[in-house]
């Protein structure tokens, strides 16, 4: 049966189902139908990804888009993390991005090989930032936050995040998260944007809030940030 592995993985996910956890998770994912949530904890989904990654049939599962369940999407993302060839991983990532329909799947998908190919990844990010799909844009900002806020940081990349204008809650939240992280890692560049209020007011205030909740931001910086809130 050509799609046997798809049903095998689905059966394994249902075998690991926790109905209480399902109900809890469904409330956290308002963008998806609650019927699409099985209720499997992340470590168990990761364990299944590790178990099936070497299967000769795994390409069949990766090709079987769109998936029916959130946990199938999460497992898909965890499988992409294990692909060591950059070109193959990127092709799979680009095929998967349009089908990501919630913040959790978006944020838990982070291929390790991207960190070894930052120049190539950087060419993709502006394309993703200009997409109309919410979670493609969110993923792009997440990649800038993960890979380009340390030694490879450039103020230009921060400008890219600022330039995104969207009414989508999950894009604005990622912009805020990016700046909260930047205030811990690249304070001088980030505080300049906060002082100049280059972000939209809601995102500006949310970035300050998240930074003030972070243990990585100093007490002195938090006190100053609170004076910069927009009322």
PDB file of C-alpha atoms in Angstrom:
ATOM      1  CA  UNK A   1       0.000   0.000   0.000  1.00  0.00           C
ATOM      2  CA  UNK A   2       1.660   3.212  -1.217  1.00  0.00           C
ATOM      3  CA  UNK A   3       0.479   5.353   1.675  1.00  0.00           C
ATOM      4  CA  UNK A   4       0.932   2.668   4.324  1.00  0.00           C
ATOM      5  CA  UNK A   5       3.506   4.677   6.261  1.00  0.00           C
ATOM      6  CA  UNK A   6       1.081   7.602   6.503  1.00  0.00           C
ATOM      7  CA  UNK A   7      -1.465   5.437   8.286  1.00  0.00           C
ATOM      8  CA  UNK A   8       1.229   3.710  10.318  1.00  0.00           C
ATOM      9  CA  UNK A   9       2.464   7.036  11.665  1.00  0.00           C
ATOM     10  CA  UNK A  10      -1.080   8.226  12.303  1.00  0.00           C
ATOM     11  CA  UNK A  11      -1.825   5.042  14.229  1.00  0.00           C
ATOM     12  CA  UNK A  12       1.339   5.527  16.292  1.00  0.00           C
ATOM     13  CA  UNK A  13       0.270   9.066  17.115  1.00  0.00           C
ATOM     14  CA  UNK A  14      -3.175   7.942  18.216  1.00  0.00           C
ATOM     15  CA  UNK A  15      -1.590   5.213  20.325  1.00  0.00           C
ATOM     16  CA  UNK A  16       0.205   8.008  22.202  1.00  0.00           C
ATOM     17  CA  UNK A  17      -2.917  10.137  22.576  1.00  0.00           C
ATOM     18  CA  UNK A  18      -3.679  11.920  25.840  1.00  0.00           C
ATOM     19  CA  UNK A  19      -7.228  13.294  25.685  1.00  0.00           C
ATOM     20  CA  UNK A  20      -6.712  15.792  28.492  1.00  0.00           C
ATOM     21  CA  UNK A  21      -3.638  17.126  26.757  1.00  0.00           C
ATOM     22  CA  UNK A  22      -5.626  17.213  23.493  1.00  0.00           C
ATOM     23  CA  UNK A  23      -8.262  19.452  25.045  1.00  0.00           C
ATOM     24  CA  UNK A  24      -5.600  21.711  26.550  1.00  0.00           C
ATOM     25  CA  UNK A  25      -3.685  21.978  23.261  1.00  0.00           C
ATOM     26  CA  UNK A  26      -6.793  22.666  21.176  1.00  0.00           C
ATOM     27  CA  UNK A  27      -7.466  25.801  23.245  1.00  0.00           C
ATOM     28  CA  UNK A  28      -3.992  27.087  22.449  1.00  0.00           C
ATOM     29  CA  UNK A  29      -4.482  26.678  18.682  1.00  0.00           C
ATOM     30  CA  UNK A  30      -7.504  28.796  17.721  1.00  0.00           C
ATOM     31  CA  UNK A  31      -6.537  28.790  14.041  1.00  0.00           C
ATOM     32  CA  UNK A  32      -7.158  25.045  13.657  1.00  0.00           C
ATOM     33  CA  UNK A  33     -10.231  22.857  14.076  1.00  0.00           C
ATOM     34  CA  UNK A  34     -10.085  21.108  17.437  1.00  0.00           C
ATOM     35  CA  UNK A  35     -10.820  17.852  15.603  1.00  0.00           C
ATOM     36  CA  UNK A  36      -7.375  18.182  13.990  1.00  0.00           C
ATOM     37  CA  UNK A  37      -5.638  17.865  17.367  1.00  0.00           C
ATOM     38  CA  UNK A  38      -4.809  14.318  18.489  1.00  0.00           C
ATOM     39  CA  UNK A  39      -3.199  15.225  21.807  1.00  0.00           C
ATOM     40  CA  UNK A  40       0.385  13.938  21.769  1.00  0.00           C
ATOM     41  CA  UNK A  41       3.110  15.566  23.821  1.00  0.00           C
ATOM     42  CA  UNK A  42       6.056  17.027  21.953  1.00  0.00           C
ATOM     43  CA  UNK A  43       8.748  14.611  23.292  1.00  0.00           C
ATOM     44  CA  UNK A  44       6.667  11.687  22.042  1.00  0.00           C
ATOM     45  CA  UNK A  45       6.234  13.272  18.612  1.00  0.00           C
ATOM     46  CA  UNK A  46       9.998  13.874  18.464  1.00  0.00           C
ATOM     47  CA  UNK A  47      10.637  10.265  19.435  1.00  0.00           C
ATOM     48  CA  UNK A  48       8.440   9.084  16.572  1.00  0.00           C
ATOM     49  CA  UNK A  49      10.262  11.384  14.159  1.00  0.00           C
ATOM     50  CA  UNK A  50      13.555   9.841  15.259  1.00  0.00           C
ATOM     51  CA  UNK A  51      12.069   6.363  14.879  1.00  0.00           C
ATOM     52  CA  UNK A  52      10.780   6.924  11.359  1.00  0.00           C
ATOM     53  CA  UNK A  53      13.482   9.240   9.975  1.00  0.00           C
ATOM     54  CA  UNK A  54      15.523   6.395   8.504  1.00  0.00           C
ATOM     55  CA  UNK A  55      12.534   4.576   7.002  1.00  0.00           C
ATOM     56  CA  UNK A  56      12.883   4.037   3.251  1.00  0.00           C
ATOM     57  CA  UNK A  57       9.226   5.080   2.945  1.00  0.00           C
ATOM     58  CA  UNK A  58       9.488   8.344   4.839  1.00  0.00           C
ATOM     59  CA  UNK A  59       9.469  10.374   1.618  1.00  0.00           C
ATOM     60  CA  UNK A  60       5.919   9.119   1.071  1.00  0.00           C
ATOM     61  CA  UNK A  61       4.869  10.697   4.362  1.00  0.00           C
ATOM     62  CA  UNK A  62       6.681  13.960   3.552  1.00  0.00           C
ATOM     63  CA  UNK A  63       4.945  14.054   0.167  1.00  0.00           C
ATOM     64  CA  UNK A  64       1.519  13.464   1.717  1.00  0.00           C
ATOM     65  CA  UNK A  65       0.564  17.124   2.079  1.00  0.00           C
ATOM     66  CA  UNK A  66      -1.656  18.466   3.435  1.00  0.00           C
ATOM     67  CA  UNK A  67      -1.631  16.368   6.583  1.00  0.00           C
ATOM     68  CA  UNK A  68      -4.856  15.914   8.499  1.00  0.00           C
ATOM     69  CA  UNK A  69      -3.600  16.393  12.057  1.00  0.00           C
ATOM     70  CA  UNK A  70      -1.497  18.993  13.885  1.00  0.00           C
ATOM     71  CA  UNK A  71       0.785  16.316  15.289  1.00  0.00           C
ATOM     72  CA  UNK A  72       1.434  14.983  11.791  1.00  0.00           C
ATOM     73  CA  UNK A  73       2.546  18.485  10.843  1.00  0.00           C
ATOM     74  CA  UNK A  74       4.723  18.736  13.939  1.00  0.00           C
ATOM     75  CA  UNK A  75       6.284  15.365  13.179  1.00  0.00           C
ATOM     76  CA  UNK A  76       6.868  16.556   9.613  1.00  0.00           C
ATOM     77  CA  UNK A  77       8.755  19.559  10.979  1.00  0.00           C
ATOM     78  CA  UNK A  78      10.846  17.363  13.272  1.00  0.00           C
ATOM     79  CA  UNK A  79      11.710  15.126  10.331  1.00  0.00           C
ATOM     80  CA  UNK A  80      12.950  18.151   8.383  1.00  0.00           C
ATOM     81  CA  UNK A  81      15.249  18.981  11.294  1.00  0.00           C
ATOM     82  CA  UNK A  82      17.033  15.691  10.706  1.00  0.00           C
ATOM     83  CA  UNK A  83      17.781  16.186   6.994  1.00  0.00           C
ATOM     84  CA  UNK A  84      21.511  16.888   6.640  1.00  0.00           C
ATOM     85  CA  UNK A  85      21.588  17.934   2.980  1.00  0.00           C
ATOM     86  CA  UNK A  86      20.770  21.641   2.741  1.00  0.00           C
ATOM     87  CA  UNK A  87      19.263  21.630  -0.748  1.00  0.00           C
ATOM     88  CA  UNK A  88      17.017  18.671   0.026  1.00  0.00           C
ATOM     89  CA  UNK A  89      15.974  20.178   3.319  1.00  0.00           C
ATOM     90  CA  UNK A  90      15.202  23.562   1.771  1.00  0.00           C
ATOM     91  CA  UNK A  91      13.130  21.984  -0.985  1.00  0.00           C
ATOM     92  CA  UNK A  92      11.149  20.084   1.629  1.00  0.00           C
ATOM     93  CA  UNK A  93      10.788  23.211   3.774  1.00  0.00           C
ATOM     94  CA  UNK A  94       9.443  25.286   0.922  1.00  0.00           C
ATOM     95  CA  UNK A  95       6.979  22.547   0.032  1.00  0.00           C
ATOM     96  CA  UNK A  96       5.810  22.399   3.654  1.00  0.00           C
ATOM     97  CA  UNK A  97       5.527  26.111   4.488  1.00  0.00           C
ATOM     98  CA  UNK A  98       2.208  26.762   2.698  1.00  0.00           C
ATOM     99  CA  UNK A  99       0.553  24.025   4.773  1.00  0.00           C
ATOM    100  CA  UNK A 100       1.612  25.286   8.205  1.00  0.00           C
ATOM    101  CA  UNK A 101      -1.589  26.526   9.826  1.00  0.00           C
ATOM    102  CA  UNK A 102      -0.696  27.326  13.424  1.00  0.00           C
ATOM    103  CA  UNK A 103       1.971  29.018  15.517  1.00  0.00           C
ATOM    104  CA  UNK A 104       3.085  25.832  17.290  1.00  0.00           C
ATOM    105  CA  UNK A 105       3.991  23.920  14.142  1.00  0.00           C
ATOM    106  CA  UNK A 106       5.671  27.030  12.758  1.00  0.00           C
ATOM    107  CA  UNK A 107       7.800  27.617  15.828  1.00  0.00           C
ATOM    108  CA  UNK A 108       8.818  24.014  16.438  1.00  0.00           C
ATOM    109  CA  UNK A 109      10.113  23.588  12.879  1.00  0.00           C
ATOM    110  CA  UNK A 110      13.771  24.588  12.746  1.00  0.00           C
ATOM    111  CA  UNK A 111      16.069  22.568  10.477  1.00  0.00           C
ATOM    112  CA  UNK A 112      19.529  22.258  11.996  1.00  0.00           C
ATOM    113  CA  UNK A 113      21.264  22.285   8.616  1.00  0.00           C
ATOM    114  CA  UNK A 114      20.148  25.892   8.061  1.00  0.00           C
ATOM    115  CA  UNK A 115      22.669  26.975  10.679  1.00  0.00           C
ATOM    116  CA  UNK A 116      25.469  25.614   8.506  1.00  0.00           C
ATOM    117  CA  UNK A 117      24.255  27.422   5.383  1.00  0.00           C
ATOM    118  CA  UNK A 118      23.417  30.912   6.602  1.00  0.00           C
ATOM    119  CA  UNK A 119      24.321  32.787   3.388  1.00  0.00           C
ATOM    120  CA  UNK A 120      21.982  30.559   1.370  1.00  0.00           C
ATOM    121  CA  UNK A 121      19.268  30.794   4.010  1.00  0.00           C
ATOM    122  CA  UNK A 122      19.565  34.562   4.034  1.00  0.00           C
ATOM    123  CA  UNK A 123      18.646  34.662   0.355  1.00  0.00           C
ATOM    124  CA  UNK A 124      15.349  32.952   1.102  1.00  0.00           C
ATOM    125  CA  UNK A 125      14.275  35.080   4.055  1.00  0.00           C
ATOM    126  CA  UNK A 126      13.292  38.273   2.152  1.00  0.00           C
ATOM    127  CA  UNK A 127      11.164  36.143  -0.175  1.00  0.00           C
ATOM    128  CA  UNK A 128       9.386  34.544   2.779  1.00  0.00           C
ATOM    129  CA  UNK A 129       8.914  37.927   4.478  1.00  0.00           C
ATOM    130  CA  UNK A 130       7.036  39.193   1.431  1.00  0.00           C
ATOM    131  CA  UNK A 131       4.687  36.177   1.353  1.00  0.00           C
ATOM    132  CA  UNK A 132       0.943  36.503   1.899  1.00  0.00           C
ATOM    133  CA  UNK A 133       0.816  33.353   4.047  1.00  0.00           C
ATOM    134  CA  UNK A 134       0.910  34.221   7.756  1.00  0.00           C
ATOM    135  CA  UNK A 135       3.107  31.366   8.893  1.00  0.00           C
ATOM    136  CA  UNK A 136       5.615  31.744   6.072  1.00  0.00           C
ATOM    137  CA  UNK A 137       6.229  35.304   7.280  1.00  0.00           C
ATOM    138  CA  UNK A 138       6.314  34.176  10.914  1.00  0.00           C
ATOM    139  CA  UNK A 139       8.804  31.426  10.040  1.00  0.00           C
ATOM    140  CA  UNK A 140      11.058  33.924   8.274  1.00  0.00           C
ATOM    141  CA  UNK A 141      11.157  36.209  11.304  1.00  0.00           C
ATOM    142  CA  UNK A 142      11.809  33.174  13.476  1.00  0.00           C
ATOM    143  CA  UNK A 143      14.791  32.234  11.322  1.00  0.00           C
ATOM    144  CA  UNK A 144      16.219  35.750  11.661  1.00  0.00           C
ATOM    145  CA  UNK A 145      15.761  35.499  15.416  1.00  0.00           C
ATOM    146  CA  UNK A 146      17.392  32.071  15.668  1.00  0.00           C
ATOM    147  CA  UNK A 147      20.337  32.431  13.309  1.00  0.00           C
ATOM    148  CA  UNK A 148      21.017  36.144  12.839  1.00  0.00           C
ATOM    149  CA  UNK A 149      20.983  37.831  16.250  1.00  0.00           C
ATOM    150  CA  UNK A 150      24.466  36.769  17.290  1.00  0.00           C
ATOM    151  CA  UNK A 151      27.739  36.890  15.336  1.00  0.00           C
ATOM    152  CA  UNK A 152      25.920  37.101  12.005  1.00  0.00           C
ATOM    153  CA  UNK A 153      23.725  40.036  13.039  1.00  0.00           C
ATOM    154  CA  UNK A 154      23.224  43.052  10.810  1.00  0.00           C
ATOM    155  CA  UNK A 155      21.061  46.097  11.456  1.00  0.00           C
ATOM    156  CA  UNK A 156      19.713  45.552   7.966  1.00  0.00           C
ATOM    157  CA  UNK A 157      18.065  42.307   9.075  1.00  0.00           C
ATOM    158  CA  UNK A 158      16.360  44.137  11.920  1.00  0.00           C
ATOM    159  CA  UNK A 159      15.088  46.651   9.380  1.00  0.00           C
ATOM    160  CA  UNK A 160      13.553  43.751   7.452  1.00  0.00           C
ATOM    161  CA  UNK A 161      11.523  42.773  10.497  1.00  0.00           C
ATOM    162  CA  UNK A 162      10.401  46.357  11.076  1.00  0.00           C
ATOM    163  CA  UNK A 163       9.346  46.682   7.437  1.00  0.00           C
ATOM    164  CA  UNK A 164       6.794  43.885   7.771  1.00  0.00           C
ATOM    165  CA  UNK A 165       3.359  45.451   8.079  1.00  0.00           C
ATOM    166  CA  UNK A 166       0.532  43.089   8.886  1.00  0.00           C
ATOM    167  CA  UNK A 167      -2.739  42.944  10.802  1.00  0.00           C
ATOM    168  CA  UNK A 168      -2.122  39.266  11.553  1.00  0.00           C
ATOM    169  CA  UNK A 169      -1.760  38.620  15.268  1.00  0.00           C
ATOM    170  CA  UNK A 170       0.719  35.759  14.836  1.00  0.00           C
ATOM    171  CA  UNK A 171       3.017  37.870  12.672  1.00  0.00           C
ATOM    172  CA  UNK A 172       2.947  40.798  15.086  1.00  0.00           C
ATOM    173  CA  UNK A 173       3.619  38.503  18.014  1.00  0.00           C
ATOM    174  CA  UNK A 174       6.703  37.111  16.276  1.00  0.00           C
ATOM    175  CA  UNK A 175       7.924  40.630  15.530  1.00  0.00           C
ATOM    176  CA  UNK A 176       7.532  41.426  19.233  1.00  0.00           C
ATOM    177  CA  UNK A 177       9.337  38.223  20.215  1.00  0.00           C
ATOM    178  CA  UNK A 178      12.151  39.053  17.793  1.00  0.00           C
ATOM    179  CA  UNK A 179      12.629  42.490  19.350  1.00  0.00           C
ATOM    180  CA  UNK A 180      12.416  41.179  22.905  1.00  0.00           C
ATOM    181  CA  UNK A 181      15.217  38.754  22.010  1.00  0.00           C
ATOM    182  CA  UNK A 182      17.147  41.473  20.200  1.00  0.00           C
ATOM    183  CA  UNK A 183      16.948  43.677  23.298  1.00  0.00           C
ATOM    184  CA  UNK A 184      18.837  40.921  25.097  1.00  0.00           C
ATOM    185  CA  UNK A 185      21.347  40.196  22.345  1.00  0.00           C
ATOM    186  CA  UNK A 186      21.722  43.390  20.292  1.00  0.00           C
ATOM    187  CA  UNK A 187      20.539  46.050  22.696  1.00  0.00           C
ATOM    188  CA  UNK A 188      21.965  49.143  21.012  1.00  0.00           C
ATOM    189  CA  UNK A 189      20.394  48.368  17.652  1.00  0.00           C
ATOM    190  CA  UNK A 190      17.079  47.257  19.131  1.00  0.00           C
ATOM    191  CA  UNK A 191      16.666  50.131  21.584  1.00  0.00           C
ATOM    192  CA  UNK A 192      17.157  52.593  18.750  1.00  0.00           C
ATOM    193  CA  UNK A 193      14.049  51.202  17.059  1.00  0.00           C
ATOM    194  CA  UNK A 194      12.099  51.290  20.317  1.00  0.00           C
ATOM    195  CA  UNK A 195      13.135  54.892  20.976  1.00  0.00           C
ATOM    196  CA  UNK A 196      12.202  55.904  17.435  1.00  0.00           C
ATOM    197  CA  UNK A 197       8.946  53.906  17.589  1.00  0.00           C
ATOM    198  CA  UNK A 198       9.505  52.299  14.204  1.00  0.00           C
ATOM    199  CA  UNK A 199       7.183  49.412  15.099  1.00  0.00           C
ATOM    200  CA  UNK A 200       3.399  49.674  15.086  1.00  0.00           C
ATOM    201  CA  UNK A 201       2.112  50.685  18.557  1.00  0.00           C
ATOM    202  CA  UNK A 202       0.696  47.284  19.540  1.00  0.00           C
ATOM    203  CA  UNK A 203       3.857  45.464  18.464  1.00  0.00           C
ATOM    204  CA  UNK A 204       6.031  48.119  20.103  1.00  0.00           C
ATOM    205  CA  UNK A 205       4.310  47.671  23.475  1.00  0.00           C
ATOM    206  CA  UNK A 206       4.261  43.890  23.204  1.00  0.00           C
ATOM    207  CA  UNK A 207       7.996  43.850  22.494  1.00  0.00           C
ATOM    208  CA  UNK A 208       8.597  45.919  25.626  1.00  0.00           C
ATOM    209  CA  UNK A 209       6.339  43.630  27.650  1.00  0.00           C
ATOM    210  CA  UNK A 210       8.099  40.477  26.485  1.00  0.00           C
ATOM    211  CA  UNK A 211      11.521  42.035  27.071  1.00  0.00           C
ATOM    212  CA  UNK A 212      10.506  42.973  30.608  1.00  0.00           C
ATOM    213  CA  UNK A 213       9.425  39.378  31.185  1.00  0.00           C
ATOM    214  CA  UNK A 214      12.777  38.050  29.971  1.00  0.00           C
ATOM    215  CA  UNK A 215      15.508  37.047  32.404  1.00  0.00           C
ATOM    216  CA  UNK A 216      18.064  37.943  29.725  1.00  0.00           C
ATOM    217  CA  UNK A 217      17.291  41.670  29.812  1.00  0.00           C
ATOM    218  CA  UNK A 218      18.912  43.634  32.645  1.00  0.00           C
ATOM    219  CA  UNK A 219      16.856  45.342  35.339  1.00  0.00           C
ATOM    220  CA  UNK A 220      18.274  48.698  34.264  1.00  0.00           C
ATOM    221  CA  UNK A 221      17.194  48.132  30.674  1.00  0.00           C
ATOM    222  CA  UNK A 222      13.746  46.974  31.770  1.00  0.00           C
ATOM    223  CA  UNK A 223      13.226  50.130  33.817  1.00  0.00           C
ATOM    224  CA  UNK A 224      14.130  52.286  30.806  1.00  0.00           C
ATOM    225  CA  UNK A 225      11.963  50.248  28.443  1.00  0.00           C
ATOM    226  CA  UNK A 226       8.921  50.815  30.628  1.00  0.00           C
ATOM    227  CA  UNK A 227       9.309  54.573  30.092  1.00  0.00           C
ATOM    228  CA  UNK A 228       9.069  54.029  26.333  1.00  0.00           C
ATOM    229  CA  UNK A 229       5.640  52.401  26.195  1.00  0.00           C
ATOM    230  CA  UNK A 230       3.109  54.007  23.893  1.00  0.00           C
ATOM    231  CA  UNK A 231      -0.153  55.066  25.531  1.00  0.00           C
TER     232      UNK A 231
END
